[in-house]
JSON list of C-alpha atoms in Angstrom, two decimals:
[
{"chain": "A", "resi": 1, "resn": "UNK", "atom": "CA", "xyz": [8.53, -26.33, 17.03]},
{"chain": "A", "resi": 2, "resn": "UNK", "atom": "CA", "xyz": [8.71, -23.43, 19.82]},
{"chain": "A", "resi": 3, "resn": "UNK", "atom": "CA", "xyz": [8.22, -26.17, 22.45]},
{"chain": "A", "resi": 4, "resn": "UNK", "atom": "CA", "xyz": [11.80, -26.86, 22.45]},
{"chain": "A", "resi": 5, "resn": "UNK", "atom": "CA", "xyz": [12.88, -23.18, 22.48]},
{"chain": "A", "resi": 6, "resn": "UNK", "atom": "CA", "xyz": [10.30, -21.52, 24.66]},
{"chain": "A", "resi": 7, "resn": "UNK", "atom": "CA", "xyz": [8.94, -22.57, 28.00]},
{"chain": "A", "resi": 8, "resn": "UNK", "atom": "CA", "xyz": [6.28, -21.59, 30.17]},
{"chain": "A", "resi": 9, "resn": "UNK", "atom": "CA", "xyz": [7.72, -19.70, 33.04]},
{"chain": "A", "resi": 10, "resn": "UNK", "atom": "CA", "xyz": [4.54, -21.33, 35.67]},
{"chain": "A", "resi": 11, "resn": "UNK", "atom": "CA", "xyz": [6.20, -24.17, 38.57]},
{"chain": "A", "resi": 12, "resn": "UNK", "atom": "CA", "xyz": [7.04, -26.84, 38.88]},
{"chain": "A", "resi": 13, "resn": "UNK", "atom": "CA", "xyz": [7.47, -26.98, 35.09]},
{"chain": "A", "resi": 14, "resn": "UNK", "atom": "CA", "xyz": [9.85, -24.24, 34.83]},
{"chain": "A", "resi": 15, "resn": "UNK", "atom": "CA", "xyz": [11.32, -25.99, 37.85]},
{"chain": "A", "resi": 16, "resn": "UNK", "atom": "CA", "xyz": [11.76, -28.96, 36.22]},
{"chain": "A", "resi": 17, "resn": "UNK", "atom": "CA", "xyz": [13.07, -27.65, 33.05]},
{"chain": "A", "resi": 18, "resn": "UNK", "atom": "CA", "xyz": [16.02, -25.62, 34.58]},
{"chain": "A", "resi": 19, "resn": "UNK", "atom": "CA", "xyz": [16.44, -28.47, 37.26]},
{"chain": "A", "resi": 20, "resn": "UNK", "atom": "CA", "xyz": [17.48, -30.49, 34.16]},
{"chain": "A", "resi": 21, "resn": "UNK", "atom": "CA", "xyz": [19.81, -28.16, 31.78]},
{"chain": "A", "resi": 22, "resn": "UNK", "atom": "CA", "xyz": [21.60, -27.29, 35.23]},
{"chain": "A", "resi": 23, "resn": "UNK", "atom": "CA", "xyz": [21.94, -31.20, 36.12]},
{"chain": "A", "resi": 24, "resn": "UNK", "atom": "CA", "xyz": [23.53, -31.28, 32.33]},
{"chain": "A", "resi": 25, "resn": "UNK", "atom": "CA", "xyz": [25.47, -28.52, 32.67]},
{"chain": "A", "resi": 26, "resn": "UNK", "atom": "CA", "xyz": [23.57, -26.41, 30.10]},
{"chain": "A", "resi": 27, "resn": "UNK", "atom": "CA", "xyz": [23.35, -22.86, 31.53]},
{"chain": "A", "resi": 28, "resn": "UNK", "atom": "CA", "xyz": [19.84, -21.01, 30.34]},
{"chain": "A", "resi": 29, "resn": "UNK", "atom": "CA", "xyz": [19.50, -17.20, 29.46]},
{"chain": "A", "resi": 30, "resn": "UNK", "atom": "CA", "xyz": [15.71, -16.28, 30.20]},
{"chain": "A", "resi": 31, "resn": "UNK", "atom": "CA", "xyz": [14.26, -13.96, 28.04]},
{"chain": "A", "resi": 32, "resn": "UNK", "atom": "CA", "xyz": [10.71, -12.79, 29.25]},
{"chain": "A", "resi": 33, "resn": "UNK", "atom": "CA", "xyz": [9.06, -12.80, 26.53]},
{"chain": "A", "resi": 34, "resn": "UNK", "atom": "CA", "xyz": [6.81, -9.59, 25.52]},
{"chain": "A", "resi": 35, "resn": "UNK", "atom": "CA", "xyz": [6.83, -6.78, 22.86]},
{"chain": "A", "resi": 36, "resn": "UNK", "atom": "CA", "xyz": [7.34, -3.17, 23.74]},
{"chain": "A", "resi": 37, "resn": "UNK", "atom": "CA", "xyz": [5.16, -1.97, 26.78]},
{"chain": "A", "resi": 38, "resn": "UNK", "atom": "CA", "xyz": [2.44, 0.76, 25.90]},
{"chain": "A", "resi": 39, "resn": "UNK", "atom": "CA", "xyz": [2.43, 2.12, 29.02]},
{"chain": "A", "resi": 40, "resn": "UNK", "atom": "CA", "xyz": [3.69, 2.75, 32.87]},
{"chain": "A", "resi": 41, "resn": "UNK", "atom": "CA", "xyz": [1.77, 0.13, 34.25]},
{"chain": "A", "resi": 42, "resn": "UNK", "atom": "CA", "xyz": [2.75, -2.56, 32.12]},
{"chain": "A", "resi": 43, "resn": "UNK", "atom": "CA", "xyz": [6.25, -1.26, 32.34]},
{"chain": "A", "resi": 44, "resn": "UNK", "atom": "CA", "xyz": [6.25, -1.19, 36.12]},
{"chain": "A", "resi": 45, "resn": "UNK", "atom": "CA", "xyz": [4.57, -5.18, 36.16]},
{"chain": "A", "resi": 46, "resn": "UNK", "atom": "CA", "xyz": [7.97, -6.59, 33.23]},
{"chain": "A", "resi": 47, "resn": "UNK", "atom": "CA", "xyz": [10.60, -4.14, 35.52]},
{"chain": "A", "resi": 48, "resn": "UNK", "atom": "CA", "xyz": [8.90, -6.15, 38.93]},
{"chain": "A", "resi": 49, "resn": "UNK", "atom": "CA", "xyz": [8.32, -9.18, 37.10]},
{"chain": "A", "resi": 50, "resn": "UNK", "atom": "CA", "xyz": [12.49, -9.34, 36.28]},
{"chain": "A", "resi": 51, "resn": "UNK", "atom": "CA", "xyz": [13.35, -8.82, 40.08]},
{"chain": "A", "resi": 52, "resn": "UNK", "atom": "CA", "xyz": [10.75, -11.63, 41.23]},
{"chain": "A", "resi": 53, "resn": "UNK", "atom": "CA", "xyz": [12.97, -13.99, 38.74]},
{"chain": "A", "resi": 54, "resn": "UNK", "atom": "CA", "xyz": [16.33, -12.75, 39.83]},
{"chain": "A", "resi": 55, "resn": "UNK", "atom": "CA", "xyz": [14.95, -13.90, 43.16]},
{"chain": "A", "resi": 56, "resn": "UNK", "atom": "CA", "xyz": [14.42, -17.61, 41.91]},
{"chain": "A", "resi": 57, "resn": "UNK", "atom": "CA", "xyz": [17.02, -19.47, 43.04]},
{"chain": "A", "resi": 58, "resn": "UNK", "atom": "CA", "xyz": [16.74, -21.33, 39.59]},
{"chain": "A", "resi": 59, "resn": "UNK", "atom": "CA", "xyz": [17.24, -18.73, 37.55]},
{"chain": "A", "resi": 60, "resn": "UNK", "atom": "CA", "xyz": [21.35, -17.54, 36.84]},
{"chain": "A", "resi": 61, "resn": "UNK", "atom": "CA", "xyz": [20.94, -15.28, 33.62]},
{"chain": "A", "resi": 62, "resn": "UNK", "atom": "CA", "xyz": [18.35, -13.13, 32.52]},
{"chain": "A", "resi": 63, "resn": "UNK", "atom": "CA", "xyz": [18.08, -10.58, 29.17]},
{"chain": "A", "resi": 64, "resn": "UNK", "atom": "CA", "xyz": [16.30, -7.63, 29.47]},
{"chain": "A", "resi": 65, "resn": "UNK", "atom": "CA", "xyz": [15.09, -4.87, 27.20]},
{"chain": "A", "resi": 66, "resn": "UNK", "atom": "CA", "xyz": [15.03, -1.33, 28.35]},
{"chain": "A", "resi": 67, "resn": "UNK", "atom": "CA", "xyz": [11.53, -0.88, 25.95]},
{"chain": "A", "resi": 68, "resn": "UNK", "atom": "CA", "xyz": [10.22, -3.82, 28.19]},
{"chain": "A", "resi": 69, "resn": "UNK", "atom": "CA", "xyz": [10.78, -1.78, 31.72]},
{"chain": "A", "resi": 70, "resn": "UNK", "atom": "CA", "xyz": [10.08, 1.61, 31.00]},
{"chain": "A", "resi": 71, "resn": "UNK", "atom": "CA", "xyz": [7.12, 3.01, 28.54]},
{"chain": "A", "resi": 72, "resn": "UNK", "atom": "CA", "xyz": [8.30, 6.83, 28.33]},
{"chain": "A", "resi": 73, "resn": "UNK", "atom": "CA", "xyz": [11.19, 5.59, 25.62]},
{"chain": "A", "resi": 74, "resn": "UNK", "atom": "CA", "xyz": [11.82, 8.96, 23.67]},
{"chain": "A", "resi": 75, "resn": "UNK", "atom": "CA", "xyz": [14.07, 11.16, 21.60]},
{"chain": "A", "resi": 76, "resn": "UNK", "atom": "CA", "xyz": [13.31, 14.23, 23.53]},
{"chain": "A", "resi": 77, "resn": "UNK", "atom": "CA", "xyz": [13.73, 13.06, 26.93]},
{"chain": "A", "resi": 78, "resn": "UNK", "atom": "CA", "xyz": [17.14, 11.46, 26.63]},
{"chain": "A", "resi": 79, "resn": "UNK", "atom": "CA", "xyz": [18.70, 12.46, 30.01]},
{"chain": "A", "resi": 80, "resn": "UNK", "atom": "CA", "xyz": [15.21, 11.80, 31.34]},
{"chain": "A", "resi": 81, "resn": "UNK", "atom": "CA", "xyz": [14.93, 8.39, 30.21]},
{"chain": "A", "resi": 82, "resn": "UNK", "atom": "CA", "xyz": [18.35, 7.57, 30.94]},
{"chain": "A", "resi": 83, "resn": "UNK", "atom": "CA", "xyz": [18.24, 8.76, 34.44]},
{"chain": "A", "resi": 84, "resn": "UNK", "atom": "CA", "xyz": [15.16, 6.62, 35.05]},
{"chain": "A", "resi": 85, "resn": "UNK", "atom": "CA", "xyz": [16.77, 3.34, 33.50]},
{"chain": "A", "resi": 86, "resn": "UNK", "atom": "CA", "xyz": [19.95, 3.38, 35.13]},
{"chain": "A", "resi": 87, "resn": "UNK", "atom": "CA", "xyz": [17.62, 3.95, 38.63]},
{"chain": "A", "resi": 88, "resn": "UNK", "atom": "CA", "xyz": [15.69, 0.51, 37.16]},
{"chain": "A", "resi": 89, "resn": "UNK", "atom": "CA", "xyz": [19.17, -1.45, 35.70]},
{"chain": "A", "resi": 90, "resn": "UNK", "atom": "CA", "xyz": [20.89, -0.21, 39.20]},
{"chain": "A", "resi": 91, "resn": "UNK", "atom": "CA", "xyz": [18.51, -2.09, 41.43]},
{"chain": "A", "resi": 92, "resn": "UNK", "atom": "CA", "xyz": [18.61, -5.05, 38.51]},
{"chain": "A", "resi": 93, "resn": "UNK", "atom": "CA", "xyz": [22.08, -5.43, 38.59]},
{"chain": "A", "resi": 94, "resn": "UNK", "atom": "CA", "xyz": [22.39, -5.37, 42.92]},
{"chain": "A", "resi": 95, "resn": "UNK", "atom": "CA", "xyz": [19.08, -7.81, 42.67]},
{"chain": "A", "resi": 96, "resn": "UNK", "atom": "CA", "xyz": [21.86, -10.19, 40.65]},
{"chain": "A", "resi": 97, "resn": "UNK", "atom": "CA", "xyz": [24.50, -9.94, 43.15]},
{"chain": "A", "resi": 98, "resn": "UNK", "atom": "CA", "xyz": [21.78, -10.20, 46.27]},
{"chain": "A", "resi": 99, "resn": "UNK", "atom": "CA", "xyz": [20.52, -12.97, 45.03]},
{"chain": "A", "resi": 100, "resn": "UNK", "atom": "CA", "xyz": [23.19, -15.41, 43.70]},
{"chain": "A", "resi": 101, "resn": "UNK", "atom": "CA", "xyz": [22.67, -18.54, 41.77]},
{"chain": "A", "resi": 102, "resn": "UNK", "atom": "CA", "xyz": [24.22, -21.79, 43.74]},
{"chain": "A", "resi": 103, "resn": "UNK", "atom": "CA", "xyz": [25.68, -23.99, 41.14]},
{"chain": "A", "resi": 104, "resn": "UNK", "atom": "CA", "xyz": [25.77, -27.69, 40.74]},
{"chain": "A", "resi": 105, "resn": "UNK", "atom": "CA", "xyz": [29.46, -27.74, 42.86]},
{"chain": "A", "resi": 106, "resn": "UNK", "atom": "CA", "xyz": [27.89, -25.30, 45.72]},
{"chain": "A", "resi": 107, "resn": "UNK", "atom": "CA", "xyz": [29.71, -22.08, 44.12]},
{"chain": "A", "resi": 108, "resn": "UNK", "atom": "CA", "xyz": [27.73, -18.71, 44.45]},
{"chain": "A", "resi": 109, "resn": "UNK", "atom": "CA", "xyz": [27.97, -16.28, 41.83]},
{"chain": "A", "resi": 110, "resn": "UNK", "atom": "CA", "xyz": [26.22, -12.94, 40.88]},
{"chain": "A", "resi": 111, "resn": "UNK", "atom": "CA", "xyz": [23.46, -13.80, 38.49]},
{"chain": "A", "resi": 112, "resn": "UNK", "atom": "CA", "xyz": [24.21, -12.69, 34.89]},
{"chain": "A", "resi": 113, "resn": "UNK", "atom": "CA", "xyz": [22.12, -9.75, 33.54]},
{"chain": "A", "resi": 114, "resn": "UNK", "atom": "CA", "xyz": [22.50, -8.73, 29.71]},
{"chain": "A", "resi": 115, "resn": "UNK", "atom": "CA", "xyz": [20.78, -5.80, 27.86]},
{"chain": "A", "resi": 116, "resn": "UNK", "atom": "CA", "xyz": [19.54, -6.59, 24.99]},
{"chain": "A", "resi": 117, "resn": "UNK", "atom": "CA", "xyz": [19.42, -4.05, 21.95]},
{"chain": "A", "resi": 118, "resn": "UNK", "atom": "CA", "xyz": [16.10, -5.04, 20.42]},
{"chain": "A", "resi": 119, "resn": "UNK", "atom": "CA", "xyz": [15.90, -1.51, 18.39]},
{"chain": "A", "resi": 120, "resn": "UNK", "atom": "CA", "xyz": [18.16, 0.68, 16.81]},
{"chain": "A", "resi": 121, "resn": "UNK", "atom": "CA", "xyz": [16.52, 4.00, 17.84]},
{"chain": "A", "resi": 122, "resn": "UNK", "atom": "CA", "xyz": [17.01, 2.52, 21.73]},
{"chain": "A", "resi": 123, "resn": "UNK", "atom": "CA", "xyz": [20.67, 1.42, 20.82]},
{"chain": "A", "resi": 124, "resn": "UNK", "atom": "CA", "xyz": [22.39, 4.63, 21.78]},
{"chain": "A", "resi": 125, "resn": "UNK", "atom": "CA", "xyz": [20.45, 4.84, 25.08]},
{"chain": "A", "resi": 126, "resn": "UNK", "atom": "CA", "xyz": [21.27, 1.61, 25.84]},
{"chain": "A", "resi": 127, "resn": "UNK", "atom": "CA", "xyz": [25.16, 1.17, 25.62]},
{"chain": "A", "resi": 128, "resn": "UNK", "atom": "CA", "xyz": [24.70, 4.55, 27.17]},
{"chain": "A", "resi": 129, "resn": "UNK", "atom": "CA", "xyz": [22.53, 3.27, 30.39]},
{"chain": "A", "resi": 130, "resn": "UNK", "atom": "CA", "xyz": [24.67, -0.09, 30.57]},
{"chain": "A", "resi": 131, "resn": "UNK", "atom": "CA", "xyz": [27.92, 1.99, 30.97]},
{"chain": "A", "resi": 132, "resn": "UNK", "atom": "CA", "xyz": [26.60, 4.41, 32.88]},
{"chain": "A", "resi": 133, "resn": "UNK", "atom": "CA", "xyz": [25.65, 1.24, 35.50]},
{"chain": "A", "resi": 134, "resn": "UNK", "atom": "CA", "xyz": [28.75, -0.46, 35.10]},
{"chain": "A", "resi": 135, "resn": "UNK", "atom": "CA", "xyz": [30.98, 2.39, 35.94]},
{"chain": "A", "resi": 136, "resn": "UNK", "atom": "CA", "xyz": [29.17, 2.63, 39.18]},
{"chain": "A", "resi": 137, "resn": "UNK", "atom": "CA", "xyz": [31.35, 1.58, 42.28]},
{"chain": "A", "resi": 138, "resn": "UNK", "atom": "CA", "xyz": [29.34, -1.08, 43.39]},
{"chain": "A", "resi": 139, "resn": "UNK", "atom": "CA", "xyz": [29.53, -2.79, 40.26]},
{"chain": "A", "resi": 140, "resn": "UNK", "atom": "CA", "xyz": [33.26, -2.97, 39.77]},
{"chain": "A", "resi": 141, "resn": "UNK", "atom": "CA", "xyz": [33.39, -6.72, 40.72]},
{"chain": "A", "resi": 142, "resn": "UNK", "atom": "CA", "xyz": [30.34, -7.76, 39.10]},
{"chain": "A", "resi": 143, "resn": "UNK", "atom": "CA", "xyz": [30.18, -8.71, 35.27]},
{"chain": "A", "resi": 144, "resn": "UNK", "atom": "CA", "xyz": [26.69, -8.39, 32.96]},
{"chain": "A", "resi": 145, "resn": "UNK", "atom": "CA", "xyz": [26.81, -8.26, 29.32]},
{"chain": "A", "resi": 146, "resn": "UNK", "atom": "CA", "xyz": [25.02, -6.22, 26.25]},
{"chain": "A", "resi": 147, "resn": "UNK", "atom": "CA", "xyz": [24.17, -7.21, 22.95]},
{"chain": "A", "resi": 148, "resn": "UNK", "atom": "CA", "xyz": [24.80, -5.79, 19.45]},
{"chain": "A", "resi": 149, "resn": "UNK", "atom": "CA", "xyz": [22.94, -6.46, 16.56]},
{"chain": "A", "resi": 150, "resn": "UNK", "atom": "CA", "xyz": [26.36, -6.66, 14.11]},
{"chain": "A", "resi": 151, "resn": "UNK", "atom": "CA", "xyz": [23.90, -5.41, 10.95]},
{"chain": "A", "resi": 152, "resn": "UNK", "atom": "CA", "xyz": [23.21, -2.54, 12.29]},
{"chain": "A", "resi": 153, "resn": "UNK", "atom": "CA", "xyz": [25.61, 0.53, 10.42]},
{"chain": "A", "resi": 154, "resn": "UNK", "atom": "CA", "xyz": [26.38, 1.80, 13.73]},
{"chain": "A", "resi": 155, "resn": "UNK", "atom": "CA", "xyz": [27.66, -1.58, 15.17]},
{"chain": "A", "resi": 156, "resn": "UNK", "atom": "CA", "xyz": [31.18, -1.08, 14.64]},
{"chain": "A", "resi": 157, "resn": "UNK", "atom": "CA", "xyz": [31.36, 1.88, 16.67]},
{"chain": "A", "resi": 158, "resn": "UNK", "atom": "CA", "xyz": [29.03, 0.46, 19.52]},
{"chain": "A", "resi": 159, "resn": "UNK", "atom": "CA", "xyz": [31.94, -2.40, 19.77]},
{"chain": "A", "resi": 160, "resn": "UNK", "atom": "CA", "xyz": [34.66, 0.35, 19.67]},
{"chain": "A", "resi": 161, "resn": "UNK", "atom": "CA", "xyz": [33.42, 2.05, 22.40]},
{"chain": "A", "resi": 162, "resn": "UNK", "atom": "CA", "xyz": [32.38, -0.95, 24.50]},
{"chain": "A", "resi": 163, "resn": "UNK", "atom": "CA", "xyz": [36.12, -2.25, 24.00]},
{"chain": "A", "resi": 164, "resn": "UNK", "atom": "CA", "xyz": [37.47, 0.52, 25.46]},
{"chain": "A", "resi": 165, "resn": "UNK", "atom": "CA", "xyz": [35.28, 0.89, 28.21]},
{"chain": "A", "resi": 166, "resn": "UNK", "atom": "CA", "xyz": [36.29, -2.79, 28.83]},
{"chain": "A", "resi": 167, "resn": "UNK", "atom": "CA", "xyz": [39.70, -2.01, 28.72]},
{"chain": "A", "resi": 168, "resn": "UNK", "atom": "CA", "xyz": [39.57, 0.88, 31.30]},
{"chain": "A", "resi": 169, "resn": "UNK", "atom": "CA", "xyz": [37.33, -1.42, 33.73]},
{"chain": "A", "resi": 170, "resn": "UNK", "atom": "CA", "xyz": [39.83, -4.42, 33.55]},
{"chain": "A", "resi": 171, "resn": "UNK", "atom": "CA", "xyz": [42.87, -1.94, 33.94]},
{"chain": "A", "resi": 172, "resn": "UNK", "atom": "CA", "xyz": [41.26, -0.22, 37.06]},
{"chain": "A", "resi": 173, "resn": "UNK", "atom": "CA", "xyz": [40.98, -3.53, 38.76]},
{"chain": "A", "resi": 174, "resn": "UNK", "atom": "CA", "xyz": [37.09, -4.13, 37.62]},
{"chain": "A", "resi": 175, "resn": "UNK", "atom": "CA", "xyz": [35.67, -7.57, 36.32]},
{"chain": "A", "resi": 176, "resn": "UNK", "atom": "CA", "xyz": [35.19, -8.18, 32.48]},
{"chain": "A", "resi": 177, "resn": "UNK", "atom": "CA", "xyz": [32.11, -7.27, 30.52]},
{"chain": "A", "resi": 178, "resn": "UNK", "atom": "CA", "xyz": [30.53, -9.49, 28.19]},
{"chain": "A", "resi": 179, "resn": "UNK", "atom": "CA", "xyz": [29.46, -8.34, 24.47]},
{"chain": "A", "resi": 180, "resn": "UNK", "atom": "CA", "xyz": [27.25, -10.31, 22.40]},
{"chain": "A", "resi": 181, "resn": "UNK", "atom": "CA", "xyz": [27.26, -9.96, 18.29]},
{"chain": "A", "resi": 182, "resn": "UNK", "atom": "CA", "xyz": [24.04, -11.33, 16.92]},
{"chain": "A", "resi": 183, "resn": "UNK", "atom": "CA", "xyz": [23.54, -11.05, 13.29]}
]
């Protein structure tokens, strides 16, 4: 049954695979699959790992979990681990633009990066990291996206504050964000 939803990322199948959405106009959000890292190693391999595939010329949108590229995820190091991220989501987000995707009709775009929030404790630090990023200059232009898990009790307010920080990028001239509710 997973056959159909998840692929093996080895070439020429991958290749193949994406050749053939793109040729049918289906786009493809890859998701590296993995659990949360145990440790700086592993963390440093996924955060590498995601700037390999924003270097495939295949590959338009990727989702990425802030537990999958750094290990040192915690409570008490806030402004630690948020410094550190944006440093990783930074060079993410100017791999996207570096390295755009050609589509079918020869346009270039930015590739399209989204954060996903895969756990609540991380949710905070997330929207916190992604609009941290976004309100960097050299990402006025360039749109990415974040999810939110609409169960969660603090969802509501996640949205509110994404909204406006929307709002305030659009009305200074910047490009759109993208938020995605999954239930």
């Amino acid at each position: 049954e997973t056959s159909k939803i998840i692929i093996k990322e080895e070439r020429p199948a991958l290749t193949r695979h994406l050749a053939g959405r793109l040729n049918d106009s289906i786009g493809q959000n890859v998701n590296l699959l993995g659990a949360v890292v145990l440790g700086d190693e592993e963390a440093n391999k996924r955060y590498e790992h995601y700037l390999s595939a924003l270097k495939e010329p295949d590959i338009n949108y990727i989702s990425i979990k802030i537990s999958g590229i750094y290990a040192q995820l915690h409570p008490l190091s806030y402004e630690k681990s948020k410094k550190e991220l944006c440093e990783r989501i930074t060079t993410i987000f100017q791999a996207a633009i570096d390295y755009p995707f050609t589509g079918k009709d020869g346009t270039r775009s930015a590739k399209f990066v989204n954060l996903d929030m895969e756990e609540y404790k991380d949710s905070e630090l997330t929207l916190d990291v992604f609009t941290t990023v976004m309100a960097m200059p050299q990402f006025k232009d360039y749109t990415a996206g974040i999810v939110i898990q609409a169960y969660l009790p603090d969802a509501f307010f996640f949205y509110e504050r994404l909204l406006a920080f929307a709002k305030e990028r659009v009305a200074a001239g910047g490009a759109p964000i993208k938020v995605r509710l999954v239930k």
